[in-house]
Amino acid sequence: MAALKRKRGSRGAGAKKAKKVKFVENGEKQETPTEQTSVVSVPPPVSMGKWKNKERVLIFSSRGIDFRTRHLMQDLRTMMPHSKADTKMDRKDKLFVVNEVCEIKNCNKCLFFEAKKKQDLYMWISNVPHGPSAKFLVQNVHTLAELKMTGNCLKGSRPLLSFDPAFDKEPHYALLKELFTQIFATPQYHPKSQPFVDHVFTFTITDNRIWFRNYQIIEEDASLVEIGPRFVLNLIKIFQGSFGGPTLYENPHFQSPNMYRRIARLSMAAKQKEKQMVKEMQLEKRKEVKEMPPSDVAEDVFATPAEEKQVEVEVEAPAPVRKKKLKLMELKMKTRLKRKGLR
């Protein structure tokens, strides 16, 4: 046993010592290496600035949304690294509860999706807790997973925001532009963001609606390829407070989905009534008695009288008709004569 212990101890004494490695950033003074210490230089981080713009956006929804809205929310969260998520809010809760949820989550901006009748989707954009806030009707939603979107971008990269020149012409659009800038722009030097710019968020005003598109910037020729998601925002109202308060602006061109569906039903009913009236008129025309037209005086002008034929009266009685048996007997006699060659 003593011999074994000695062998083990000799192996441990003869083993090589582990090298000490010292990491030094570029720009700092390197100390003199002692006791076989190797110095490895580490490049400095790409973003040397400080994260000053502490914008945090809470993205969540109410209960009753469909699968397309759920995918849209997930796409917005992946595109916005400064966003946070939360559980769905109950329908019975009032909208003022959202301000408390944002305060708990330490968020100063909010994107809230509200579903009604399992077919209408509304989106609230708010600056918590003092406002202003805006309510939109979301239409024509297309997500990132659809086959039409062929572009791609780096996750967490910062976007460029492109606004239509019409945003600067009217005051309510200028207010919405500031809200969109604060919500969708990724803060510089954010911990979850990447220091690259490779896609563009475009906001275009057409047909009194705001059209949102997301494009990839291709480096070769600086062309744009759509990534997604895409949706259309139909402005309803702008409020002074967060999720309520005095109304600053109301869209006169907005038509609620209920009114739109009612007009569509009335137009269909009018078409059916028109078809029924046409059928009734056709039946009445068929039932009417057709009156004979009055006789024309000049109808018989070119009519020429035909020659009168004399009627022949037969005095003698007609010859009696032979019976069938006599005819059959004559036919048999004729055939016999033909066979014998006498006829």
Tab-separated table of C-alpha atoms in Angstrom:
chain	number	residue	atom	x	y	z
A	1	MET	CA	0.000	0.000	0.000
A	2	ALA	CA	2.880	2.340	0.819
A	3	ALA	CA	4.422	1.624	-2.579
A	4	LEU	CA	1.155	2.446	-4.354
A	5	LYS	CA	0.858	5.741	-2.467
A	6	ARG	CA	4.388	6.688	-3.404
A	7	LYS	CA	3.700	5.970	-7.101
A	8	ARG	CA	0.577	8.094	-7.074
A	9	GLY	CA	2.366	10.929	-5.314
A	10	SER	CA	5.191	10.837	-7.818
A	11	ARG	CA	2.719	11.078	-10.703
A	12	GLY	CA	1.035	14.124	-9.188
A	13	ALA	CA	4.322	15.896	-8.602
A	14	GLY	CA	5.461	15.282	-12.167
A	15	ALA	CA	2.217	16.515	-13.745
A	16	LYS	CA	2.271	19.786	-15.748
A	17	LYS	CA	0.909	22.937	-14.134
A	18	ALA	CA	-2.214	24.552	-15.708
A	19	LYS	CA	-1.525	27.748	-17.595
A	20	LYS	CA	-3.123	30.924	-16.351
A	21	VAL	CA	-4.907	32.985	-19.000
A	22	LYS	CA	-5.531	36.691	-18.543
A	23	PHE	CA	-8.093	38.556	-20.720
A	24	VAL	CA	-7.285	42.189	-21.432
A	25	GLU	CA	-9.453	44.561	-23.449
A	26	ASN	CA	-7.939	46.610	-26.237
A	27	GLY	CA	-6.763	50.001	-25.079
A	28	GLU	CA	-5.866	48.962	-21.535
A	29	LYS	CA	-2.289	48.606	-20.203
A	30	GLN	CA	-0.993	45.023	-20.236
A	31	GLU	CA	0.830	43.938	-17.119
A	32	THR	CA	4.061	41.921	-17.356
A	33	PRO	CA	3.182	38.199	-17.546
A	34	THR	CA	4.415	36.208	-14.558
A	35	GLU	CA	4.386	32.454	-13.836
A	36	GLN	CA	3.581	31.408	-17.443
A	37	THR	CA	0.518	33.687	-17.744
A	38	SER	CA	-0.614	34.093	-21.385
A	39	VAL	CA	-2.432	37.344	-22.333
A	40	VAL	CA	-5.428	37.165	-24.742
A	41	SER	CA	-6.802	40.434	-26.157
A	42	VAL	CA	-10.600	40.715	-26.475
A	43	PRO	CA	-12.080	43.197	-28.970
A	44	PRO	CA	-14.380	45.853	-27.496
A	45	PRO	CA	-18.169	45.488	-27.908
A	46	VAL	CA	-19.772	46.926	-31.015
A	47	SER	CA	-22.118	49.289	-29.162
A	48	MET	CA	-20.093	51.450	-26.807
A	49	GLY	CA	-22.988	53.836	-26.094
A	50	LYS	CA	-25.506	53.816	-23.253
A	51	TRP	CA	-29.127	52.789	-23.436
A	52	LYS	CA	-30.870	56.102	-22.774
A	53	ASN	CA	-34.251	55.780	-24.525
A	54	LYS	CA	-36.058	53.420	-22.133
A	55	GLU	CA	-39.161	52.844	-24.271
A	56	ARG	CA	-40.985	49.594	-23.406
A	57	VAL	CA	-44.086	48.514	-25.336
A	58	LEU	CA	-46.643	46.091	-23.928
A	59	ILE	CA	-48.355	43.996	-26.639
A	60	PHE	CA	-51.328	41.874	-25.576
A	61	SER	CA	-55.016	41.358	-26.333
A	62	SER	CA	-58.432	40.557	-24.955
A	63	ARG	CA	-60.038	37.133	-24.994
A	64	GLY	CA	-61.888	35.965	-28.084
A	65	ILE	CA	-59.278	36.738	-30.760
A	66	ASP	CA	-58.797	34.396	-33.717
A	67	PHE	CA	-55.622	32.612	-34.816
A	68	ARG	CA	-54.667	35.318	-37.348
A	69	THR	CA	-54.634	38.027	-34.671
A	70	ARG	CA	-52.572	35.794	-32.398
A	71	HIS	CA	-49.959	35.309	-35.134
A	72	LEU	CA	-49.963	39.071	-35.841
A	73	MET	CA	-49.200	39.815	-32.190
A	74	GLN	CA	-46.368	37.283	-32.199
A	75	ASP	CA	-44.917	38.832	-35.377
A	76	LEU	CA	-44.953	42.304	-33.822
A	77	ARG	CA	-43.182	40.981	-30.728
A	78	THR	CA	-40.426	39.388	-32.811
A	79	MET	CA	-39.941	42.592	-34.827
A	80	MET	CA	-39.841	44.827	-31.738
A	81	PRO	CA	-37.163	43.677	-29.261
A	82	HIS	CA	-38.235	46.378	-26.798
A	83	SER	CA	-41.718	44.845	-26.414
A	84	LYS	CA	-43.211	42.751	-23.625
A	85	ALA	CA	-46.056	40.241	-23.478
A	86	ASP	CA	-48.823	39.570	-21.000
A	87	THR	CA	-51.788	37.239	-20.562
A	88	LYS	CA	-55.100	37.958	-22.254
A	89	MET	CA	-57.450	40.376	-20.545
A	90	ASP	CA	-61.002	39.420	-19.670
A	91	ARG	CA	-63.798	40.991	-21.717
A	92	LYS	CA	-65.670	42.163	-18.611
A	93	ASP	CA	-62.735	44.285	-17.439
A	94	LYS	CA	-62.766	47.937	-18.400
A	95	LEU	CA	-60.053	49.492	-20.553
A	96	PHE	CA	-58.696	51.565	-17.667
A	97	VAL	CA	-57.302	48.316	-16.231
A	98	VAL	CA	-54.758	48.299	-19.075
A	99	ASN	CA	-52.996	51.309	-17.505
A	100	GLU	CA	-52.471	49.331	-14.289
A	101	VAL	CA	-51.165	46.325	-16.240
A	102	CYS	CA	-48.648	48.559	-18.053
A	103	GLU	CA	-47.536	50.039	-14.743
A	104	ILE	CA	-46.990	46.557	-13.301
A	105	LYS	CA	-44.995	45.540	-16.394
A	106	ASN	CA	-42.979	48.801	-16.274
A	107	CYS	CA	-44.108	49.806	-19.790
A	108	ASN	CA	-44.837	53.327	-20.992
A	109	LYS	CA	-46.406	52.385	-24.371
A	110	CYS	CA	-49.133	49.884	-25.199
A	111	LEU	CA	-50.518	48.027	-28.209
A	112	PHE	CA	-53.823	46.443	-27.177
A	113	PHE	CA	-55.899	44.250	-29.552
A	114	GLU	CA	-59.608	44.087	-28.782
A	115	ALA	CA	-61.848	41.481	-30.443
A	116	LYS	CA	-65.616	41.862	-30.797
A	117	LYS	CA	-68.180	39.373	-32.127
A	118	LYS	CA	-65.288	37.011	-33.040
A	119	GLN	CA	-64.951	38.790	-36.394
A	120	ASP	CA	-64.061	42.459	-35.764
A	121	LEU	CA	-60.560	43.433	-34.577
A	122	TYR	CA	-59.762	46.796	-32.967
A	123	MET	CA	-56.302	48.055	-31.999
A	124	TRP	CA	-55.509	50.634	-29.317
A	125	ILE	CA	-52.251	52.616	-29.393
A	126	SER	CA	-51.615	54.493	-26.175
A	127	ASN	CA	-49.000	56.491	-24.313
A	128	VAL	CA	-49.335	55.279	-20.739
A	129	PRO	CA	-50.417	56.733	-18.355
A	130	HIS	CA	-51.159	60.301	-19.476
A	131	GLY	CA	-52.125	59.733	-23.122
A	132	PRO	CA	-52.921	60.415	-25.875
A	133	SER	CA	-54.420	57.223	-27.264
A	134	ALA	CA	-55.958	56.212	-30.603
A	135	LYS	CA	-58.410	53.492	-31.587
A	136	PHE	CA	-58.237	51.765	-34.993
A	137	LEU	CA	-60.169	49.133	-36.885
A	138	VAL	CA	-57.692	46.539	-38.228
A	139	GLN	CA	-58.407	45.146	-41.704
A	140	ASN	CA	-56.667	42.956	-44.309
A	141	VAL	CA	-54.259	41.216	-41.936
A	142	HIS	CA	-51.448	39.091	-43.434
A	143	THR	CA	-48.798	37.495	-41.208
A	144	LEU	CA	-45.106	36.625	-41.587
A	145	ALA	CA	-45.802	32.943	-42.213
A	146	GLU	CA	-47.678	33.490	-45.469
A	147	LEU	CA	-46.061	32.365	-48.702
A	148	LYS	CA	-46.360	35.769	-50.373
A	149	MET	CA	-43.725	37.241	-48.061
A	150	THR	CA	-40.321	36.268	-49.497
A	151	GLY	CA	-38.069	38.715	-47.616
A	152	ASN	CA	-36.059	38.105	-44.471
A	153	CYS	CA	-34.183	40.202	-41.918
A	154	LEU	CA	-32.018	39.808	-38.846
A	155	LYS	CA	-33.948	39.275	-35.619
A	156	GLY	CA	-33.591	42.242	-33.299
A	157	SER	CA	-32.219	44.635	-35.921
A	158	ARG	CA	-33.334	48.259	-35.845
A	159	PRO	CA	-35.799	49.421	-38.542
A	160	LEU	CA	-36.076	52.597	-40.567
A	161	LEU	CA	-39.456	54.339	-40.333
A	162	SER	CA	-40.850	55.759	-43.567
A	163	PHE	CA	-43.926	58.007	-43.385
A	164	ASP	CA	-46.163	59.353	-46.113
A	165	PRO	CA	-45.837	63.155	-46.678
A	166	ALA	CA	-49.543	63.423	-45.809
A	167	PHE	CA	-48.659	62.845	-42.135
A	168	ASP	CA	-47.252	66.387	-41.952
A	169	LYS	CA	-50.269	68.109	-43.544
A	170	GLU	CA	-52.958	67.495	-40.901
A	171	PRO	CA	-52.583	67.754	-37.103
A	172	HIS	CA	-54.198	64.413	-36.198
A	173	TYR	CA	-51.874	62.585	-38.601
A	174	ALA	CA	-48.877	64.439	-37.099
A	175	LEU	CA	-49.926	63.203	-33.641
A	176	LEU	CA	-50.220	59.626	-34.934
A	177	LYS	CA	-46.789	59.930	-36.576
A	178	GLU	CA	-45.222	60.802	-33.217
A	179	LEU	CA	-47.005	57.876	-31.560
A	180	PHE	CA	-45.873	55.440	-34.259
A	181	THR	CA	-42.295	56.741	-34.031
A	182	GLN	CA	-42.106	56.224	-30.274
A	183	ILE	CA	-43.723	52.763	-30.385
A	184	PHE	CA	-42.226	51.066	-33.473
A	185	ALA	CA	-38.710	52.582	-33.386
A	186	THR	CA	-36.275	50.297	-31.565
A	187	PRO	CA	-34.256	52.331	-29.027
A	188	GLN	CA	-30.558	52.726	-29.760
A	189	TYR	CA	-28.205	50.472	-27.764
A	190	HIS	CA	-31.109	48.357	-26.508
A	191	PRO	CA	-29.753	45.163	-24.884
A	192	LYS	CA	-31.892	42.846	-27.064
A	193	SER	CA	-31.359	44.783	-30.314
A	194	GLN	CA	-28.689	44.380	-32.977
A	195	PRO	CA	-26.645	47.364	-34.248
A	196	PHE	CA	-27.776	46.839	-37.855
A	197	VAL	CA	-30.438	48.413	-40.064
A	198	ASP	CA	-31.749	46.024	-42.703
A	199	HIS	CA	-35.525	46.617	-42.963
A	200	VAL	CA	-38.041	49.469	-43.306
A	201	PHE	CA	-41.450	50.078	-41.723
A	202	THR	CA	-43.634	52.112	-44.103
A	203	PHE	CA	-46.813	53.984	-43.114
A	204	THR	CA	-48.842	55.160	-46.112
A	205	ILE	CA	-52.159	57.029	-46.151
A	206	THR	CA	-54.524	55.889	-48.899
A	207	ASP	CA	-58.330	55.902	-48.985
A	208	ASN	CA	-58.429	57.586	-45.535
A	209	ARG	CA	-56.624	54.581	-44.043
A	210	ILE	CA	-53.081	53.893	-42.836
A	211	TRP	CA	-51.358	51.003	-44.643
A	212	PHE	CA	-48.504	49.277	-42.769
A	213	ARG	CA	-45.787	47.386	-44.692
A	214	ASN	CA	-42.413	45.893	-43.719
A	215	TYR	CA	-39.656	45.617	-46.372
A	216	GLN	CA	-36.178	44.131	-46.398
A	217	ILE	CA	-33.307	46.252	-47.742
A	218	ILE	CA	-31.151	44.229	-50.140
A	219	GLU	CA	-27.518	45.334	-50.041
A	220	GLU	CA	-26.652	44.652	-53.696
A	221	ASP	CA	-28.965	47.139	-55.375
A	222	ALA	CA	-30.815	48.646	-52.357
A	223	SER	CA	-34.109	47.235	-53.595
A	224	LEU	CA	-36.984	46.326	-51.266
A	225	VAL	CA	-38.569	42.916	-50.699
A	226	GLU	CA	-41.629	42.596	-48.500
A	227	ILE	CA	-41.224	40.620	-45.284
A	228	GLY	CA	-44.526	41.069	-43.493
A	229	PRO	CA	-46.729	41.371	-41.591
A	230	ARG	CA	-49.089	43.718	-43.379
A	231	PHE	CA	-52.333	45.283	-42.174
A	232	VAL	CA	-54.552	48.350	-42.677
A	233	LEU	CA	-55.547	50.711	-39.865
A	234	ASN	CA	-58.843	52.589	-40.154
A	235	LEU	CA	-58.778	55.430	-37.619
A	236	ILE	CA	-61.872	55.763	-35.409
A	237	LYS	CA	-61.044	58.260	-32.647
A	238	ILE	CA	-58.138	59.948	-30.873
A	239	PHE	CA	-58.522	60.486	-27.128
A	240	GLN	CA	-56.680	62.888	-24.876
A	241	GLY	CA	-56.122	60.371	-22.069
A	242	SER	CA	-54.895	56.796	-22.051
A	243	PHE	CA	-57.763	54.495	-23.108
A	244	GLY	CA	-60.333	57.226	-22.580
A	245	GLY	CA	-60.844	60.880	-21.880
A	246	PRO	CA	-62.015	63.790	-24.075
A	247	THR	CA	-62.168	63.106	-27.810
A	248	LEU	CA	-59.555	65.056	-29.759
A	249	TYR	CA	-60.500	63.799	-33.229
A	250	GLU	CA	-63.235	61.631	-34.735
A	251	ASN	CA	-62.947	60.228	-38.237
A	252	PRO	CA	-65.969	61.357	-40.324
A	253	HIS	CA	-65.214	58.745	-43.022
A	254	PHE	CA	-65.337	55.791	-40.632
A	255	GLN	CA	-68.145	53.286	-41.074
A	256	SER	CA	-68.615	50.638	-38.398
A	257	PRO	CA	-68.562	46.957	-39.429
A	258	ASN	CA	-72.117	46.535	-38.115
A	259	MET	CA	-73.378	49.322	-40.385
A	260	TYR	CA	-71.437	47.899	-43.326
A	261	ARG	CA	-72.973	44.441	-42.823
A	262	ARG	CA	-76.453	46.006	-42.437
A	263	ILE	CA	-76.086	47.875	-45.746
A	264	ALA	CA	-74.926	44.668	-47.432
A	265	ARG	CA	-77.981	42.782	-46.112
A	266	LEU	CA	-80.350	45.559	-47.245
A	267	SER	CA	-78.827	45.569	-50.737
A	268	MET	CA	-79.268	41.794	-50.994
A	269	ALA	CA	-82.868	42.088	-49.805
A	270	ALA	CA	-83.548	44.817	-52.395
A	271	LYS	CA	-82.206	42.562	-55.165
A	272	GLN	CA	-84.459	39.703	-54.044
A	273	LYS	CA	-87.511	41.998	-53.960
A	274	GLU	CA	-86.744	43.216	-57.457
A	275	LYS	CA	-86.515	39.639	-58.763
A	276	GLN	CA	-89.825	38.771	-57.102
A	277	MET	CA	-91.547	41.802	-58.661
A	278	VAL	CA	-90.283	40.835	-62.129
A	279	LYS	CA	-91.698	37.305	-61.700
A	280	GLU	CA	-95.091	38.659	-60.597
A	281	MET	CA	-95.253	41.004	-63.595
A	282	GLN	CA	-94.489	38.128	-65.976
A	283	LEU	CA	-97.274	36.023	-64.441
A	284	GLU	CA	-99.774	38.882	-64.784
A	285	LYS	CA	-98.889	39.309	-68.448
A	286	ARG	CA	-99.488	35.609	-69.092
A	287	LYS	CA	-102.892	35.705	-67.386
A	288	GLU	CA	-104.166	38.656	-69.442
A	289	VAL	CA	-106.730	37.751	-72.252
A	290	LYS	CA	-105.365	38.626	-75.628
A	291	GLU	CA	-107.818	40.830	-77.595
A	292	MET	CA	-108.315	40.054	-81.302
A	293	PRO	CA	-107.188	42.890	-83.537
A	294	PRO	CA	-109.955	44.605	-85.598
A	295	SER	CA	-110.460	43.379	-89.207
A	296	ASP	CA	-108.459	45.174	-91.849
A	297	VAL	CA	-110.386	46.691	-94.767
A	298	ALA	CA	-107.572	46.176	-97.274
A	299	GLU	CA	-106.942	42.594	-96.197
A	300	ASP	CA	-108.890	41.007	-99.165
A	301	VAL	CA	-107.615	43.339	-101.918
A	302	PHE	CA	-105.246	40.808	-103.493
A	303	ALA	CA	-107.420	37.742	-102.813
A	304	THR	CA	-108.705	36.178	-106.150
A	305	PRO	CA	-111.771	33.850	-106.146
A	306	ALA	CA	-111.020	30.244	-107.104
A	307	GLU	CA	-112.824	28.469	-110.012
A	308	GLU	CA	-115.903	26.569	-109.024
A	309	LYS	CA	-115.679	22.821	-109.742
A	310	GLN	CA	-118.699	20.816	-110.861
A	311	VAL	CA	-119.881	18.264	-108.417
A	312	GLU	CA	-120.096	14.759	-109.960
A	313	VAL	CA	-122.863	12.576	-108.700
A	314	GLU	CA	-122.426	8.769	-109.015
A	315	VAL	CA	-125.611	7.047	-110.137
A	316	GLU	CA	-124.373	3.437	-110.152
A	317	ALA	CA	-123.356	1.655	-107.040
A	318	PRO	CA	-119.634	1.034	-106.543
A	319	ALA	CA	-118.176	-2.418	-107.221
A	320	PRO	CA	-118.160	-4.754	-104.225
A	321	VAL	CA	-114.871	-5.121	-102.410
A	322	ARG	CA	-113.286	-8.600	-102.580
A	323	LYS	CA	-112.751	-10.379	-99.431
A	324	LYS	CA	-109.360	-11.263	-98.054
A	325	LYS	CA	-109.757	-15.002	-98.725
A	326	LEU	CA	-110.313	-14.478	-102.456
A	327	LYS	CA	-107.211	-12.297	-102.649
A	328	LEU	CA	-105.148	-14.941	-100.880
A	329	MET	CA	-106.421	-17.650	-103.275
A	330	GLU	CA	-105.480	-15.545	-106.310
A	331	LEU	CA	-101.965	-14.916	-104.920
A	332	LYS	CA	-101.469	-18.679	-104.345
A	333	MET	CA	-102.589	-19.512	-107.914
A	334	LYS	CA	-100.216	-16.913	-109.374
A	335	THR	CA	-97.268	-18.302	-107.427
A	336	ARG	CA	-98.025	-21.894	-108.558
A	337	LEU	CA	-98.231	-20.818	-112.179
A	338	LYS	CA	-94.894	-18.998	-111.913
A	339	ARG	CA	-93.214	-22.074	-110.475
A	340	LYS	CA	-94.536	-24.303	-113.293
A	341	GLY	CA	-93.503	-21.729	-115.877
A	342	LEU	CA	-96.937	-21.405	-117.374
A	343	ARG	CA	-97.075	-17.731	-116.736
